[in-house]
Tab-separated table of C-alpha atoms and ligand atoms in Angstrom:
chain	number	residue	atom	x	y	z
V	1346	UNK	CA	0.000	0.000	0.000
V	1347	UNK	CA	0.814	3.232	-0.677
V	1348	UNK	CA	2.572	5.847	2.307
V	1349	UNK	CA	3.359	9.096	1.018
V	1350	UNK	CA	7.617	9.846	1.469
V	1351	UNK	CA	9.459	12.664	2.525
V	1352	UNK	CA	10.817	14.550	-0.092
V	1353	UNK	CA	14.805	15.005	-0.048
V	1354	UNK	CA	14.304	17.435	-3.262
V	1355	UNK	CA	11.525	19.630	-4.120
V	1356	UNK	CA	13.125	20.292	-7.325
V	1357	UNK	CA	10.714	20.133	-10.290
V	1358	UNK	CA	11.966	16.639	-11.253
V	1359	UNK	CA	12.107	15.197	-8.013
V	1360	UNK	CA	8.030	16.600	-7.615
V	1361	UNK	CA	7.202	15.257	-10.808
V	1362	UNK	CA	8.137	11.640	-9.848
V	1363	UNK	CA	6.370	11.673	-6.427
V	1364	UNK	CA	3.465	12.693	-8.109
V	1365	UNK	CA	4.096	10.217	-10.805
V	1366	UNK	CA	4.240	7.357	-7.834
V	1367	UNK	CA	1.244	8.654	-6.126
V	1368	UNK	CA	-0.769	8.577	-8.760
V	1369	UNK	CA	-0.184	4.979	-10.079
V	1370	UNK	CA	-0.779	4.578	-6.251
V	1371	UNK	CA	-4.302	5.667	-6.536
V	1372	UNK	CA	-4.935	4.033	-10.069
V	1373	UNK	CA	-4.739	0.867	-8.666
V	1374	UNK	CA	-5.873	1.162	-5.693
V	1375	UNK	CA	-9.090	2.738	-7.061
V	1376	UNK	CA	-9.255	-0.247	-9.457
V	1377	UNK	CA	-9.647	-2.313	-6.631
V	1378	UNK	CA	-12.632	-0.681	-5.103
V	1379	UNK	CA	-15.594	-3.539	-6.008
V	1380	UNK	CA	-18.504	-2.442	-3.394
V	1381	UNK	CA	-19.501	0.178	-1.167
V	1382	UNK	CA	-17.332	-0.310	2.090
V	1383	UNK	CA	-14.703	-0.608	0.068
V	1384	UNK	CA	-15.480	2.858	-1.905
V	1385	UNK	CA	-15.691	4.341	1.655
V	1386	UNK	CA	-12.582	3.141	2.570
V	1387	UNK	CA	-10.702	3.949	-0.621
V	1388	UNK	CA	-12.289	7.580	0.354
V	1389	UNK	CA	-11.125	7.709	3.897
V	1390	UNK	CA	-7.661	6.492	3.173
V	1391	UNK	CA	-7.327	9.367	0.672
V	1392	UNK	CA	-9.244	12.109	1.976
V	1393	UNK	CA	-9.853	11.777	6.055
V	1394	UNK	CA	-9.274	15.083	7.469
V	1395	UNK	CA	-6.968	13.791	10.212
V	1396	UNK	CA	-4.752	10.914	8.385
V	1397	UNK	CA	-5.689	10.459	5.181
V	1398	UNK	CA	-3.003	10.475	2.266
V	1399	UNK	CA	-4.258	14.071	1.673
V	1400	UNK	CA	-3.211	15.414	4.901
V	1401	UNK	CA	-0.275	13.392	5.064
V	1402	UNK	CA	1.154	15.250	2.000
V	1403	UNK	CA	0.043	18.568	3.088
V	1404	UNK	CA	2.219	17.539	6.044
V	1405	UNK	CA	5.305	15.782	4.637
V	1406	UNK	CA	5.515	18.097	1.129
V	1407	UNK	CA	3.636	21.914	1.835
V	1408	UNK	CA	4.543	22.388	5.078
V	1409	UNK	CA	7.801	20.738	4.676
V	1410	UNK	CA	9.293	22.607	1.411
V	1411	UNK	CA	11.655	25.280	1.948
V	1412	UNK	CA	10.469	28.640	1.763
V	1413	UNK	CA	11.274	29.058	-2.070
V	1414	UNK	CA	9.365	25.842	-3.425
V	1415	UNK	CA	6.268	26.769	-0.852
V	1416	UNK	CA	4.656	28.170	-4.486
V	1417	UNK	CA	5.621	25.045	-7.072
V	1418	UNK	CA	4.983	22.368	-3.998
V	1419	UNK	CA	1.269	24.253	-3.363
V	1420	UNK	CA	0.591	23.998	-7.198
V	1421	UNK	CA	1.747	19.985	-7.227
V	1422	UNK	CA	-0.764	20.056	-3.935
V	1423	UNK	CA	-3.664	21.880	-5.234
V	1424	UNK	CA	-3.124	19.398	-8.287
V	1425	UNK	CA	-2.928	16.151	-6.508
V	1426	UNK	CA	-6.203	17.095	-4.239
V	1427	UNK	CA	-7.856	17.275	-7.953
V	1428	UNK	CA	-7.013	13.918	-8.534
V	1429	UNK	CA	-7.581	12.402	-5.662
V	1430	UNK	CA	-10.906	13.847	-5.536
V	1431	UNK	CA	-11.965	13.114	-9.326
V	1432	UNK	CA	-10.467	9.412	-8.416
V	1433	UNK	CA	-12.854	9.093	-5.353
V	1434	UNK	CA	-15.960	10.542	-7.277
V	1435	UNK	CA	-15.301	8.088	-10.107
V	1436	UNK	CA	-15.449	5.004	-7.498
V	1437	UNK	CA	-18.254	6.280	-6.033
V	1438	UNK	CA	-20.108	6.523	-9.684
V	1439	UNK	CA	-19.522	3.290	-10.380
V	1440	UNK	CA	-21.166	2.102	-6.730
V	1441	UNK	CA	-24.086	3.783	-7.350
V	1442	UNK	CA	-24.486	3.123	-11.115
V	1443	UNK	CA	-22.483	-0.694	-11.387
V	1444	UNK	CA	-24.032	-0.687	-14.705
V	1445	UNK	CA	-20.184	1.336	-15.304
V	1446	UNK	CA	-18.786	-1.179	-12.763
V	1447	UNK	CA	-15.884	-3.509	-12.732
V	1448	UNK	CA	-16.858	-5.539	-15.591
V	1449	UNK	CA	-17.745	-2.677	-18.079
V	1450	UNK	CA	-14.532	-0.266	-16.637
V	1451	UNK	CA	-12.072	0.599	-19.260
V	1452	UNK	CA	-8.929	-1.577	-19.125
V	1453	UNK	CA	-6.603	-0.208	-16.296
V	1454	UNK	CA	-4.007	0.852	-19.104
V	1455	UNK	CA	-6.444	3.419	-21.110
V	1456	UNK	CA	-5.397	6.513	-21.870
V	1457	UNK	CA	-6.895	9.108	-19.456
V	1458	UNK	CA	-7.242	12.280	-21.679
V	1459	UNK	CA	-8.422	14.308	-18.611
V	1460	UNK	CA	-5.675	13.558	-16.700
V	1461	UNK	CA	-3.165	16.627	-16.441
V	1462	UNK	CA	0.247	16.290	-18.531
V	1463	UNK	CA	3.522	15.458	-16.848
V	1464	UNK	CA	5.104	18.744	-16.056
V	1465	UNK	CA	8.488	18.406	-18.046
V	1466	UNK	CA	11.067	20.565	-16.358
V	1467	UNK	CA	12.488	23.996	-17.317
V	1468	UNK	CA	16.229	24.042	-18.003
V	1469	UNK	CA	17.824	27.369	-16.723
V	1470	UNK	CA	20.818	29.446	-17.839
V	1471	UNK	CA	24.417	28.038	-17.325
V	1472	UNK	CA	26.385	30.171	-14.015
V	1473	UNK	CA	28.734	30.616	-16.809
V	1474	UNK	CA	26.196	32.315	-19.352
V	1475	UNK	CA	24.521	33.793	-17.256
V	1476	UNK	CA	27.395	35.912	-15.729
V	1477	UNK	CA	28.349	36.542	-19.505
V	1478	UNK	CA	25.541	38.138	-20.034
V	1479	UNK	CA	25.661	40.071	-17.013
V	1480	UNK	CA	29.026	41.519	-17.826
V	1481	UNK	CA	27.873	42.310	-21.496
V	1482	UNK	CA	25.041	43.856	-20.296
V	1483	UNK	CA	27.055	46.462	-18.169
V	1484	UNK	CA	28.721	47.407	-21.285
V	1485	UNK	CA	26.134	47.592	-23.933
V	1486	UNK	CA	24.368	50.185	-21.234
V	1487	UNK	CA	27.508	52.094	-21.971
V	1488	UNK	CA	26.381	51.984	-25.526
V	1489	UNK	CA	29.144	48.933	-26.595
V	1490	UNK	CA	27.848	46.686	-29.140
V	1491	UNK	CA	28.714	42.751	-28.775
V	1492	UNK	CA	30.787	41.079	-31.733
V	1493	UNK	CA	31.917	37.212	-31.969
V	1494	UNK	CA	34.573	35.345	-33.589
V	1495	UNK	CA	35.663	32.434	-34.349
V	1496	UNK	CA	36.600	29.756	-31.966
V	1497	UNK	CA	39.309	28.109	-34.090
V	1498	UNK	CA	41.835	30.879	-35.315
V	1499	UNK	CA	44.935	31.386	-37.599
V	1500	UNK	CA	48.104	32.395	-36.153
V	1501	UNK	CA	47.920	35.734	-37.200
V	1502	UNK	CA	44.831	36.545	-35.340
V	1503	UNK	CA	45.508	35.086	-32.509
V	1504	UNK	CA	48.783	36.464	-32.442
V	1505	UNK	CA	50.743	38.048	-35.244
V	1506	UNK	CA	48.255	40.988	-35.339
V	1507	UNK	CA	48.144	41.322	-31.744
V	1508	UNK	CA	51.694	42.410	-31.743
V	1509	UNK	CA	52.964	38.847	-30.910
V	1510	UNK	CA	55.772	38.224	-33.272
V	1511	UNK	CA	56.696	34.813	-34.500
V	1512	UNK	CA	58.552	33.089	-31.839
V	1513	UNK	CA	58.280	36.193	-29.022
V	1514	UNK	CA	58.294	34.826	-25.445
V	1515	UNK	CA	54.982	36.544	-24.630
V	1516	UNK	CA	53.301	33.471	-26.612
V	1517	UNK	CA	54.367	31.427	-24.086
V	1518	UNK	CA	52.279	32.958	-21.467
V	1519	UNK	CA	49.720	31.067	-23.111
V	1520	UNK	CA	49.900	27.413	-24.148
V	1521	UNK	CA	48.426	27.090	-27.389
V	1522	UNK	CA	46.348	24.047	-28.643
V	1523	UNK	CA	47.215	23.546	-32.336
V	1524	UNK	CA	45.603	21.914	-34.638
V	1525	UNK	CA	47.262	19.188	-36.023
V	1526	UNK	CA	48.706	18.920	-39.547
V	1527	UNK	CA	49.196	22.355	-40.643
V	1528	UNK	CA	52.969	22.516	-41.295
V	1529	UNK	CA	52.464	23.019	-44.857
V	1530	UNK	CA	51.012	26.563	-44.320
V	1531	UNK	CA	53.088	29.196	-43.488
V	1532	UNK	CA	52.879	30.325	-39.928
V	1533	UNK	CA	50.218	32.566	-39.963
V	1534	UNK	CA	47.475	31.174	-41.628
V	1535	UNK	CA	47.975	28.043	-39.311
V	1536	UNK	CA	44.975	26.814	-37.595
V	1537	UNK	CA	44.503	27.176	-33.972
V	1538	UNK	CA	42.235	26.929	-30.789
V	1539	UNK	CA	42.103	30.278	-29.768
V	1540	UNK	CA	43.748	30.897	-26.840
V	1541	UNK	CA	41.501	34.606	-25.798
V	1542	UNK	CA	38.677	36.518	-27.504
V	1543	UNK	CA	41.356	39.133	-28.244
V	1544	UNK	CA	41.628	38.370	-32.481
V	1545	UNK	CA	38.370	39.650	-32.677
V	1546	UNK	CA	39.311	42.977	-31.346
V	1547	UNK	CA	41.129	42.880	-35.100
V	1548	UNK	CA	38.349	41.548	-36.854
V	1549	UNK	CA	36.008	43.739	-35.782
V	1550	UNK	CA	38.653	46.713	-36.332
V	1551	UNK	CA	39.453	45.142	-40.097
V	1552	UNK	CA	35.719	45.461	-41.044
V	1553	UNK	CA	34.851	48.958	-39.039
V	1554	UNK	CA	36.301	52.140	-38.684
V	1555	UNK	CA	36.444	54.039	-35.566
V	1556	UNK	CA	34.756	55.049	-33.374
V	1557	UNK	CA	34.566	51.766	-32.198
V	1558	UNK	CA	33.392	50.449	-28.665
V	1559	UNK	CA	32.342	46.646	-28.733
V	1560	UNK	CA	32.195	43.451	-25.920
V	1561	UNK	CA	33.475	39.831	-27.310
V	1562	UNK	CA	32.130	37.082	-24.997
V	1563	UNK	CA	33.309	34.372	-25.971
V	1564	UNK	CA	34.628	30.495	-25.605
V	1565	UNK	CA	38.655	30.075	-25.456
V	1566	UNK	CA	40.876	27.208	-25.098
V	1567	UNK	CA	44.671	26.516	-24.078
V	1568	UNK	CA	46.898	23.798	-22.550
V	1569	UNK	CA	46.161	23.652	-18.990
V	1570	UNK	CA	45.616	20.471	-17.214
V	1571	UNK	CA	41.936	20.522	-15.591
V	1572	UNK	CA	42.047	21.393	-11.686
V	1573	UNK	CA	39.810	23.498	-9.247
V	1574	UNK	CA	40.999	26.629	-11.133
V	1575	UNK	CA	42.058	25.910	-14.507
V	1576	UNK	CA	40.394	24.340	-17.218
V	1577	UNK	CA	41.552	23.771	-20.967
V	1578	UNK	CA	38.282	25.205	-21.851
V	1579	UNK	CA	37.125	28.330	-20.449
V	1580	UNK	CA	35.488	32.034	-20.874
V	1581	UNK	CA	35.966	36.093	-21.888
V	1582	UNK	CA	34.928	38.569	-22.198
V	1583	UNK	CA	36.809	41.473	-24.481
V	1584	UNK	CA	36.196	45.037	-24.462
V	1585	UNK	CA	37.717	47.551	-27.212
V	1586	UNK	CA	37.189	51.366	-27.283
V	1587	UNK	CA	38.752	53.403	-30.184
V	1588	UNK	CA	38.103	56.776	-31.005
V	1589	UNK	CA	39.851	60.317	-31.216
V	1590	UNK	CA	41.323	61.459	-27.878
V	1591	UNK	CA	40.513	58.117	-25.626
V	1592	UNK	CA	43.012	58.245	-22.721
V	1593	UNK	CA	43.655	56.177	-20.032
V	1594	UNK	CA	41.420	58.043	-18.004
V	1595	UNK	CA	38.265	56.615	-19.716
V	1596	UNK	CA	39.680	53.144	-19.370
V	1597	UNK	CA	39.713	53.885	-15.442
V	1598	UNK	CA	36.266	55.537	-15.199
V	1599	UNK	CA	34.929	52.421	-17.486
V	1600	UNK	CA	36.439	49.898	-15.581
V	1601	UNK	CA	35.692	51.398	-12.365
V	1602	UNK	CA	32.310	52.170	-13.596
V	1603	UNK	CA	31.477	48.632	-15.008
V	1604	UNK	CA	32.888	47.002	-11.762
V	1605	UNK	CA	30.484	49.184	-9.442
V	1606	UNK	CA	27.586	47.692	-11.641
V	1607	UNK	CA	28.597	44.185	-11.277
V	1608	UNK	CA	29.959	43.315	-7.675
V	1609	UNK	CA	28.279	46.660	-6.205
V	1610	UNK	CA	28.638	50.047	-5.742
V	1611	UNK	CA	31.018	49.672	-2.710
V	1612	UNK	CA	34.300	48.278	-4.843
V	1613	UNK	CA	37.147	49.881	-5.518
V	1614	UNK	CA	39.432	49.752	-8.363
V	1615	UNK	CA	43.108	49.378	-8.412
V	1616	UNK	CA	45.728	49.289	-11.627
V	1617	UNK	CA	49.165	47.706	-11.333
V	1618	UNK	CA	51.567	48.237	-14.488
V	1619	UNK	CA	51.946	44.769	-16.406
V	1620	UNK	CA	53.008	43.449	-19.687
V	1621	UNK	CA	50.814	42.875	-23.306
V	1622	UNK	CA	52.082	42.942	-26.030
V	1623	UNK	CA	49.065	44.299	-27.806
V	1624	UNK	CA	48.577	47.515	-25.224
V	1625	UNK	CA	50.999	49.855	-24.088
V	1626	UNK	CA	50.530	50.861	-21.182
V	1627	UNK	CA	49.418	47.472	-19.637
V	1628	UNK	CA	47.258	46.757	-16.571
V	1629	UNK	CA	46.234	44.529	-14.301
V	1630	UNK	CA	43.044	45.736	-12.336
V	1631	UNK	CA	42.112	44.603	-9.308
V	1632	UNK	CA	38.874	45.153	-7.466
V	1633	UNK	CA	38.680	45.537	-3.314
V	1634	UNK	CA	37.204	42.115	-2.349
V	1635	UNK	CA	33.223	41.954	-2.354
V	1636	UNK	CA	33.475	39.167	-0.200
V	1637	UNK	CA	35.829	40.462	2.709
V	1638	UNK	CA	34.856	43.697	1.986
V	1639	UNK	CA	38.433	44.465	1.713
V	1640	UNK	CA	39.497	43.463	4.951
V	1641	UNK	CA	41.280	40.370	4.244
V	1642	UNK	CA	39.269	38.584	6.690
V	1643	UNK	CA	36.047	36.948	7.620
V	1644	UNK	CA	35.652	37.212	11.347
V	1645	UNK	CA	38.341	36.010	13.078
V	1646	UNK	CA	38.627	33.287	9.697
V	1647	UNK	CA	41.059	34.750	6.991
V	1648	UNK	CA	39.256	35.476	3.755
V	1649	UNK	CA	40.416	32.590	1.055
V	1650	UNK	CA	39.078	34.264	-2.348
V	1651	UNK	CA	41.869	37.566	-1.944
V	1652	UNK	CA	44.375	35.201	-0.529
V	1653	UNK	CA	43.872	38.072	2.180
V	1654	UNK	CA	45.164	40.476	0.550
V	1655	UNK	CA	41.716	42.421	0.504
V	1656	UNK	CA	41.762	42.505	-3.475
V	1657	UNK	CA	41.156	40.230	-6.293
V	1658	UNK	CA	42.872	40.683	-10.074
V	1659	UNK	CA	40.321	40.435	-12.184
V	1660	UNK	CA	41.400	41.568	-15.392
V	1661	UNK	CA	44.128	42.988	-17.813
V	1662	UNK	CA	43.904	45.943	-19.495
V	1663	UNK	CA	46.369	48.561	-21.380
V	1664	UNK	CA	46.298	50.859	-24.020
V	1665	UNK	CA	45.514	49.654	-27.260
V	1666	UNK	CA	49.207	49.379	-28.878
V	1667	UNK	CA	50.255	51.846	-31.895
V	1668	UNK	CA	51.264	48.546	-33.830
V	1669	UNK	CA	48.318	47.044	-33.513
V	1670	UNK	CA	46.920	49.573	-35.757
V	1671	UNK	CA	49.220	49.158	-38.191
V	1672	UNK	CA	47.679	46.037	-38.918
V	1673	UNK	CA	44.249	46.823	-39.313
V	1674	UNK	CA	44.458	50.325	-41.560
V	1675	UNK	CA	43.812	52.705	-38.617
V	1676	UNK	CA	46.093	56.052	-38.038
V	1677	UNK	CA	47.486	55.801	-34.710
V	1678	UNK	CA	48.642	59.474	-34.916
V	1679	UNK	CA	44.498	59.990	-35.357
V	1680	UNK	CA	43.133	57.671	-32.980
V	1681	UNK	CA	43.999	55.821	-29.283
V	1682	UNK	CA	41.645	53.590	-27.168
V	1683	UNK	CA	42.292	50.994	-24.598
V	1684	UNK	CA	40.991	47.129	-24.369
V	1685	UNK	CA	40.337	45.002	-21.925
V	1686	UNK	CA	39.746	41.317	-21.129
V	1687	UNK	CA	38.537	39.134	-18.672
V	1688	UNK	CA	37.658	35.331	-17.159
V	1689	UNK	CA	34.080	34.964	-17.206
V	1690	UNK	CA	34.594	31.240	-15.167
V	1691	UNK	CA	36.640	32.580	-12.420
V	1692	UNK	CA	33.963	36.084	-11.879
V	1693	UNK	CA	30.892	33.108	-12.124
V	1694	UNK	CA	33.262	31.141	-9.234
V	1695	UNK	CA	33.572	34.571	-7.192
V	1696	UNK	CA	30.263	35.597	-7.725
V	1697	UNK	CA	28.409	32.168	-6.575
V	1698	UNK	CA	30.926	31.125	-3.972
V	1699	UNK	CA	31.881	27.868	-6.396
V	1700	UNK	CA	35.142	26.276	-5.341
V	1701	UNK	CA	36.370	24.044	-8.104
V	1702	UNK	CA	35.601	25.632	-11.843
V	1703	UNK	CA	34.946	21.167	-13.229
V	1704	UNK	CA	31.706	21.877	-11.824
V	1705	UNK	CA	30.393	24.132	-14.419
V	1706	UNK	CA	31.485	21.704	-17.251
V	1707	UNK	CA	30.978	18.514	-15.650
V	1708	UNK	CA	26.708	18.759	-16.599
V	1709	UNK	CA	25.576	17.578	-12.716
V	1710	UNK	CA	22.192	18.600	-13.021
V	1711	UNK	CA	22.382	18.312	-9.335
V	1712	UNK	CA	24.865	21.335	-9.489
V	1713	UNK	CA	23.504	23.573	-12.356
V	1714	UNK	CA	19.759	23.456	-11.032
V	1715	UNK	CA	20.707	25.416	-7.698
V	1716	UNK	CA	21.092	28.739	-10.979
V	1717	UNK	CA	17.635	28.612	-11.626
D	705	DAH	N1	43.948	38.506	-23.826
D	705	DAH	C1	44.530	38.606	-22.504
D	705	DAH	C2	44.652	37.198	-21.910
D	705	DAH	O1	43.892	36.341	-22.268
D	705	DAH	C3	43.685	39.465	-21.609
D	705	DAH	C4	43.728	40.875	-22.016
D	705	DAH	C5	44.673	41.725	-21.474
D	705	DAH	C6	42.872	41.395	-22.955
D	705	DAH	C7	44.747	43.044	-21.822
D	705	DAH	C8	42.915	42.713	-23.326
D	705	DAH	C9	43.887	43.541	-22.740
D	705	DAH	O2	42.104	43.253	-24.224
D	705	DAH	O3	43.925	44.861	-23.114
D	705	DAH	O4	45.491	36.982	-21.096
């Protein structure tokens, strides 16, 4: 016989089969019901005020869902009281009218068109997207436009445009996945997995003249070995502003600006001089930790995500450099702006408090469900 379970989800899917099992519950049991006392008790068991399987669930499901399922669970309720209640009408019919009885019933496997559907789940947006989308959106309030490339790249626009020259240490900084075979081409129209949504700062340039202000979000891939923080497959997002008289005092406001809007209006910026070679100047920014608030610490606990240091490097940044132009037909004598790029992964890990960046990639439902 039937006894209604507690529920260690109240996820959609984990609703869906209760209901499922309660409801092939009732089927048969109502199939069973053959005379009166038996109707009454099929009744009773189902809908007594004080234990029936009813009350039970009200009990063990409603009362027990956490405060942000109280709304789906009391929808699966309400629904499950309509079926119950058409199930224990139906026996009753067929008491008073046995002309419809057992021997006349439909065979127990007919389809039930007035039953309600199986409520198929909704997916919901990846962490990953989802903070993609959130950074993006900062920037096309700013007016930016968004641009993609493509994911497999030559040489020359993942590098050789970018003011990497053949065999320059600064490729090394990031291990390239090649693709096999291409030996035969020369070096810059050899194939590629990107290694950073950068080349499409030159595409886009190639194709528009300035001004020019766009966002690349975007897929990227090098040679890392998968661990909590690294994965060979991972996420940017690019920013490039060109235009007449762009200094590095608009890169700061923007930054600063954009970095108010997503962590909150509390952060603070930093810059610390580093090395690209396609921007001169070259930054690193760093933002005052929204988790320690800056402090370094958590309590008396010391605070893990700024190492406590009380900030947390979230991008590079620079100048876009005069060569760089060179390659795509602009006059650097007429124009300047600055670029930007950053890990989309590692703000989603910040952001949601996740501590090992396999967990976006390895498809746990049990995992991605909790972004709904
Ligand atoms: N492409 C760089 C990387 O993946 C990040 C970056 C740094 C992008 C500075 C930029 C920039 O546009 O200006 O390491």
């Amino acid at each position: 016989m039937y006894s209604v379970p507690k529920l260690k989800s109240f996820s959609e899917a984990a609703l869906d089969k209760a209901v499922e099992k309660l409801r092939a519950a009732l089927k048969q049991e109502a199939a069973a019901v053959k005379n009166g006392a038996e109707q009454k008790a099929f009744r009773d068991r189902w809908m007594a005020r004080k234990d029936g399987v009813l009350t039970e669930i009200n009990d063990l499901w409603l009362k027990a869902a956490p405060k942000d399922a109280k709304r789906t669970v009391g929808q699966r309720v309400n629904e499950i009281r309509a079926i119950v209640e058409g199930a224990v009408k139906k026996a009753e019919e067929i008491r008073l009218h046995p002309a419809t009885g057992p021997s006349s019933r439909a065979p127990s496997d007919a389809l039930d068109i007035t039953l309600p559907g199986i409520r198929r789940p909704l997916g919901s947006e990846h962490p990953v997207i989802k903070t993609m989308h959130e950074i993006v959106s900062v920037f096309r309030n700013l007016g930016y436009s968004v641009q993609e490339g493509p994911v497999i790249e030559t040489d020359y626009y993942n590098f050789e445009a970018l003011n990497f020259p053949p065999n320059h240490p600064a490729r090394d900084t990031q291990d390239t996945l090649f693709i096999a075979n291409q030996e035969s081409k020369p070096q810059r129209d050899r194939l590629l997995l990107r290694t950073h949504t950068s080349p499409v700062q030159i595409r886009t340039m190639e194709r528009m003249k300035p001004p020019v202000r766009i966002v690349i979000p975007g897929k990227v891939h090098r040679n890392d070995p998968p661990d909590a923080s690294h994965s060979p497959m991972f996420h940017q997002v690019e920013g490039l502003a060109v235009d007449t008289n762009i200094t590095f005092c608009d890169l700061k406001g923007t930054l600063d600006h954009a970095m108010k809007a997503l962590f909150g209006s509390s952060v603070k910026t930093s810059f610390r001089p580093s090395f690209f070679p396609f921007t001169e100047p070259s930054a690193e920014m760093m933002v005052s930790c929204f988790i320690c608030g800056g402090s370094g610490k958590r309590g008396s606990e010391p605070c893990r995500p700024c190492k406590q240091t009380g900030w947390i490097e979230i991008l590079g940044c620079g100048m876009v450099d005069p060569n760089v132009y060179g390659f795509v037909d602009y006059d650097p004598k007429k124009v300047s702006g600055f670029a930007f790029g950053m890990g989309a992964d590692r703000i989603a890990i910040l952001k949601y408090g996740v501590d090992d960046i396999q967990l976006f990639f390895n498809g746990d439902v049990r995992f991605l469900e909790q972004f709904g």
